[in-house]
């Protein structure tokens, strides 16, 4: 079946550093990818919609300058958490939509971020 | 009112029990409905999706939609310990580029 990968799977960093998370669709093209964040025992919250070749669309309350999204190819989107702080510690998950079969969407395995 | 509401549980059942997981939604324009399963510290995986009212069956899983009541259900027959996970209902937002909105998830534990 379709596979979406994320890298890294977990990261620990110091407050103030920037962290880049990659999301790749491995066997399908994804014009659109979504970035979610999940805090412990809470549901998935959509942060932004990433579109290949254009600017990302951010949900209300999500700072675009803090969470930089780049969707440079049909198989890769990156989320960079800039100047990370402890409150940014969370589980970040991407969701990739198959360009050909748009009802088909697959989650990546997630990236656990811990900011000290 | 939230667009999708789901009882967070936790729900604990004995092995072999029939499990019923439910969500309600607010917008009657929603067209199709999805159920995801998420194991601890993992990304969600799609279990089932359905477009219409009625039942859709896949092995031990049955998804049911009642559009008149705006109520969706997931039934698990002969539940197994490996079914222990969080189950999330998800609905694509109409007019929102099919962005998925999720329920809070119901944590299920199937005990031996």
Short mmCIF file of C-alpha atoms in Angstrom, two decimals:
data_model
loop_
_atom_site.label_atom_id
_atom_site.label_comp_id
_atom_site.label_asym_id
_atom_site.label_seq_id
_atom_site.Cartn_x
_atom_site.Cartn_y
_atom_site.Cartn_z
CA UNK A 1 0.00 0.00 0.00
CA UNK A 2 0.89 3.65 -0.13
CA UNK A 3 3.52 4.82 2.28
CA UNK A 4 4.27 8.21 3.68
CA UNK A 5 7.46 8.71 5.60
CA UNK A 6 8.52 11.39 8.03
CA UNK A 7 11.98 12.30 9.17
CA UNK A 8 13.08 12.53 11.86
CA UNK A 9 10.78 10.30 13.89
CA UNK A 10 11.74 12.13 17.05
CA UNK A 11 13.90 15.08 17.94
CA UNK A 12 15.04 16.76 21.13
CA UNK A 13 16.37 20.27 20.83
CA UNK A 14 17.22 23.29 22.93
CA UNK A 15 14.90 26.25 23.15
CA UNK A 16 15.61 28.77 20.40
CA UNK A 17 16.79 26.34 17.77
CA UNK A 18 14.99 25.54 14.53
CA UNK A 19 13.84 22.08 13.60
CA UNK A 20 13.01 20.83 10.11
CA UNK A 21 10.60 17.93 9.62
CA UNK A 22 10.30 16.20 6.25
CA UNK A 23 7.24 14.44 4.90
CA UNK A 24 7.61 12.25 1.81
CA UNK A 25 5.05 10.30 -0.17
CA UNK A 26 6.97 7.25 -1.33
CA UNK A 27 4.88 5.73 -4.08
CA UNK A 28 2.40 8.38 -5.15
CA UNK A 29 2.40 12.04 -6.03
CA UNK A 30 0.91 14.45 -3.53
CA UNK A 31 0.04 17.91 -4.77
CA UNK A 32 -1.44 18.62 -1.37
CA UNK A 33 -0.14 17.72 2.04
CA UNK A 34 -1.57 18.72 5.39
CA UNK A 35 0.35 19.31 8.60
CA UNK A 36 -1.27 18.42 11.90
CA UNK A 37 -0.20 18.76 15.48
CA UNK A 38 -1.34 16.53 18.31
CA UNK A 39 -0.84 17.21 22.00
CA UNK A 40 -1.04 14.31 24.47
CA UNK A 41 -4.55 12.87 24.81
CA UNK A 42 -5.92 15.43 22.36
CA UNK A 43 -7.09 15.14 18.81
CA UNK A 44 -5.31 16.15 15.66
CA UNK A 45 -5.35 19.87 14.97
CA UNK A 46 -4.78 21.05 11.43
CA UNK A 47 -2.00 23.61 11.23
CA UNK A 48 -1.67 24.27 7.53
CA UNK A 49 -2.29 23.03 4.01
CA UNK A 50 0.77 22.66 1.86
CA UNK A 51 0.41 22.93 -1.92
CA UNK A 52 3.17 22.05 -4.33
CA UNK A 53 4.56 25.14 -6.02
CA UNK A 54 2.58 27.67 -4.03
CA UNK A 55 2.39 29.19 -0.57
CA UNK A 56 0.93 27.20 2.26
CA UNK A 57 -2.43 28.09 3.74
CA UNK A 58 -2.40 28.38 7.52
CA UNK A 59 -5.25 27.78 9.92
CA UNK A 60 -6.38 30.55 12.20
CA UNK A 61 -4.04 31.00 15.14
CA UNK A 62 -1.06 29.32 13.51
CA UNK A 63 1.89 31.65 12.97
CA UNK A 64 3.19 31.32 9.44
CA UNK A 65 6.53 32.87 10.34
CA UNK A 66 7.05 30.34 13.09
CA UNK A 67 5.97 27.27 11.18
CA UNK A 68 7.57 27.54 7.75
CA UNK A 69 6.25 25.16 5.13
CA UNK A 70 7.88 24.35 1.83
CA UNK A 71 6.37 21.98 -0.72
CA UNK A 72 9.09 21.94 -3.34
CA UNK A 73 8.12 18.76 -5.17
CA UNK A 74 5.19 16.43 -5.65
CA UNK A 75 6.59 14.02 -3.08
CA UNK A 76 8.13 16.25 -0.41
CA UNK A 77 6.85 18.84 2.03
CA UNK A 78 8.87 20.25 4.91
CA UNK A 79 7.77 21.93 8.12
CA UNK A 80 10.34 24.04 9.93
CA UNK A 81 9.63 25.04 13.50
CA UNK A 82 11.65 28.21 13.92
CA UNK A 83 12.99 29.34 17.28
CA UNK A 84 11.31 26.44 19.00
CA UNK A 85 10.10 26.80 22.57
CA UNK A 86 8.95 24.20 25.09
CA UNK A 87 5.30 24.90 24.26
CA UNK A 88 6.02 23.73 20.71
CA UNK A 89 6.73 20.25 22.04
CA UNK A 90 4.17 18.06 20.34
CA UNK A 91 3.57 15.25 17.86
CA UNK A 92 3.65 16.60 14.29
CA UNK A 93 2.01 14.49 11.60
CA UNK A 94 1.66 15.04 7.88
CA UNK A 95 -1.19 13.81 5.75
CA UNK A 96 -0.56 13.36 2.03
CA UNK A 97 -3.32 13.39 -0.52
CA UNK A 98 -2.89 11.25 -3.61
CA UNK A 99 -3.04 13.61 -6.62
CA UNK A 100 -4.69 10.95 -8.78
CA UNK A 101 -7.17 9.57 -6.26
CA UNK A 102 -7.98 12.60 -4.15
CA UNK A 103 -10.20 10.84 -1.66
CA UNK A 104 -7.16 8.79 -0.73
CA UNK A 105 -5.05 10.35 1.97
CA UNK A 106 -2.32 8.76 4.08
CA UNK A 107 -0.75 9.87 7.31
CA UNK A 108 2.93 9.78 7.97
CA UNK A 109 4.16 8.06 11.14
CA UNK A 110 4.62 11.37 12.93
CA UNK A 111 7.53 13.27 14.43
CA UNK A 112 7.75 13.73 18.16
CA UNK A 113 9.38 17.03 19.07
CA UNK A 114 10.63 17.81 22.55
CA UNK A 115 12.00 21.28 23.17
CA UNK A 116 14.00 21.65 26.36
CA UNK B 1 -20.79 23.69 18.54
CA UNK B 2 -17.90 21.58 17.35
CA UNK B 3 -18.16 20.20 13.86
CA UNK B 4 -17.44 16.67 15.04
CA UNK B 5 -17.95 15.39 18.56
CA UNK B 6 -16.72 12.11 19.95
CA UNK B 7 -16.70 10.62 23.42
CA UNK B 8 -13.01 10.36 24.43
CA UNK B 9 -13.55 7.32 26.64
CA UNK B 10 -11.58 5.42 27.74
CA UNK B 11 -13.64 2.40 26.82
CA UNK B 12 -12.62 -0.96 28.25
CA UNK B 13 -14.15 -4.22 26.99
CA UNK B 14 -13.35 -7.92 27.35
CA UNK B 15 -11.87 -9.83 24.44
CA UNK B 16 -14.57 -11.02 22.05
CA UNK B 17 -17.00 -8.23 22.85
CA UNK B 18 -18.75 -6.12 20.24
CA UNK B 19 -17.52 -2.56 20.42
CA UNK B 20 -19.55 0.46 19.37
CA UNK B 21 -17.76 3.74 18.73
CA UNK B 22 -19.73 6.85 17.83
CA UNK B 23 -19.48 10.39 16.56
CA UNK B 24 -21.98 13.14 15.93
CA UNK B 25 -21.53 15.95 13.46
CA UNK B 26 -23.16 19.30 13.00
CA UNK B 27 -23.24 20.03 9.27
CA UNK B 28 -25.76 18.09 7.23
CA UNK B 29 -23.80 18.95 4.07
CA UNK B 30 -20.96 16.58 4.97
CA UNK B 31 -20.70 13.97 2.25
CA UNK B 32 -18.40 11.27 3.42
CA UNK B 33 -17.02 9.94 6.62
CA UNK B 34 -13.87 8.19 7.70
CA UNK B 35 -12.59 6.19 10.62
CA UNK B 36 -8.94 6.13 11.59
CA UNK B 37 -7.13 3.97 14.12
CA UNK B 38 -4.14 5.35 15.98
CA UNK B 39 -1.85 3.25 18.10
CA UNK B 40 0.08 4.95 20.84
CA UNK B 41 2.86 7.20 19.51
CA UNK B 42 2.04 6.36 15.89
CA UNK B 43 0.35 8.18 13.04
CA UNK B 44 -3.31 7.37 12.36
CA UNK B 45 -4.14 4.75 9.74
CA UNK B 46 -7.29 4.77 7.65
CA UNK B 47 -9.69 1.98 8.59
CA UNK B 48 -12.77 2.70 6.55
CA UNK B 49 -14.58 5.40 4.69
CA UNK B 50 -18.14 5.61 3.52
CA UNK B 51 -20.06 8.00 1.29
CA UNK B 52 -23.63 7.28 2.10
CA UNK B 53 -26.07 6.35 4.75
CA UNK B 54 -26.29 2.73 5.74
CA UNK B 55 -23.67 0.16 6.56
CA UNK B 56 -20.30 -0.70 5.10
CA UNK B 57 -18.58 -3.85 6.25
CA UNK B 58 -14.91 -4.84 6.12
CA UNK B 59 -14.00 -7.97 8.02
CA UNK B 60 -14.74 -7.44 11.70
CA UNK B 61 -15.41 -3.73 11.17
CA UNK B 62 -18.71 -2.13 10.18
CA UNK B 63 -19.15 1.58 9.56
CA UNK B 64 -22.64 2.98 9.83
CA UNK B 65 -23.91 6.41 8.87
CA UNK B 66 -27.25 7.90 9.83
CA UNK B 67 -27.48 11.22 8.00
CA UNK B 68 -30.91 12.03 9.38
CA UNK B 69 -29.47 11.98 12.90
CA UNK B 70 -25.99 13.17 11.87
CA UNK B 71 -24.56 10.19 13.64
CA UNK B 72 -21.79 7.84 12.57
CA UNK B 73 -20.71 4.60 14.20
CA UNK B 74 -17.95 2.06 13.96
CA UNK B 75 -18.65 -1.45 15.20
CA UNK B 76 -15.91 -3.97 15.93
CA UNK B 77 -16.97 -7.60 16.23
CA UNK B 78 -15.01 -10.22 18.13
CA UNK B 79 -12.71 -7.56 19.53
CA UNK B 80 -9.08 -8.49 20.08
CA UNK B 81 -6.37 -7.04 22.34
CA UNK B 82 -4.67 -5.84 19.14
CA UNK B 83 -7.68 -3.58 18.56
CA UNK B 84 -6.64 -1.55 21.60
CA UNK B 85 -5.99 1.91 20.18
CA UNK B 86 -7.57 5.31 19.78
CA UNK B 87 -10.26 5.50 17.11
CA UNK B 88 -10.89 8.81 15.40
CA UNK B 89 -13.77 9.75 13.18
CA UNK B 90 -12.95 12.26 10.46
CA UNK B 91 -15.03 14.27 8.07
CA UNK B 92 -13.77 16.31 5.11
CA UNK B 93 -14.93 19.89 5.40
CA UNK B 94 -17.09 20.95 2.49
CA UNK B 95 -15.72 24.01 0.76
CA UNK B 96 -12.48 23.59 2.61
CA UNK B 97 -10.44 21.71 0.04
CA UNK B 98 -11.43 18.46 1.69
CA UNK B 99 -9.50 19.29 4.83
CA UNK B 100 -10.23 16.65 7.41
CA UNK B 101 -11.71 17.61 10.74
CA UNK B 102 -11.29 15.00 13.45
CA UNK B 103 -13.18 13.99 16.51
CA UNK B 104 -11.22 13.88 19.74
CA UNK B 105 -10.81 10.13 19.42
CA UNK B 106 -12.09 7.33 21.65
CA UNK B 107 -9.47 5.33 23.49
CA UNK B 108 -10.32 1.62 23.40
CA UNK B 109 -8.78 -1.11 25.51
CA UNK B 110 -9.62 -4.73 24.85
CA UNK B 111 -8.66 -6.87 27.81
CA UNK B 112 -7.83 -10.57 27.89
#
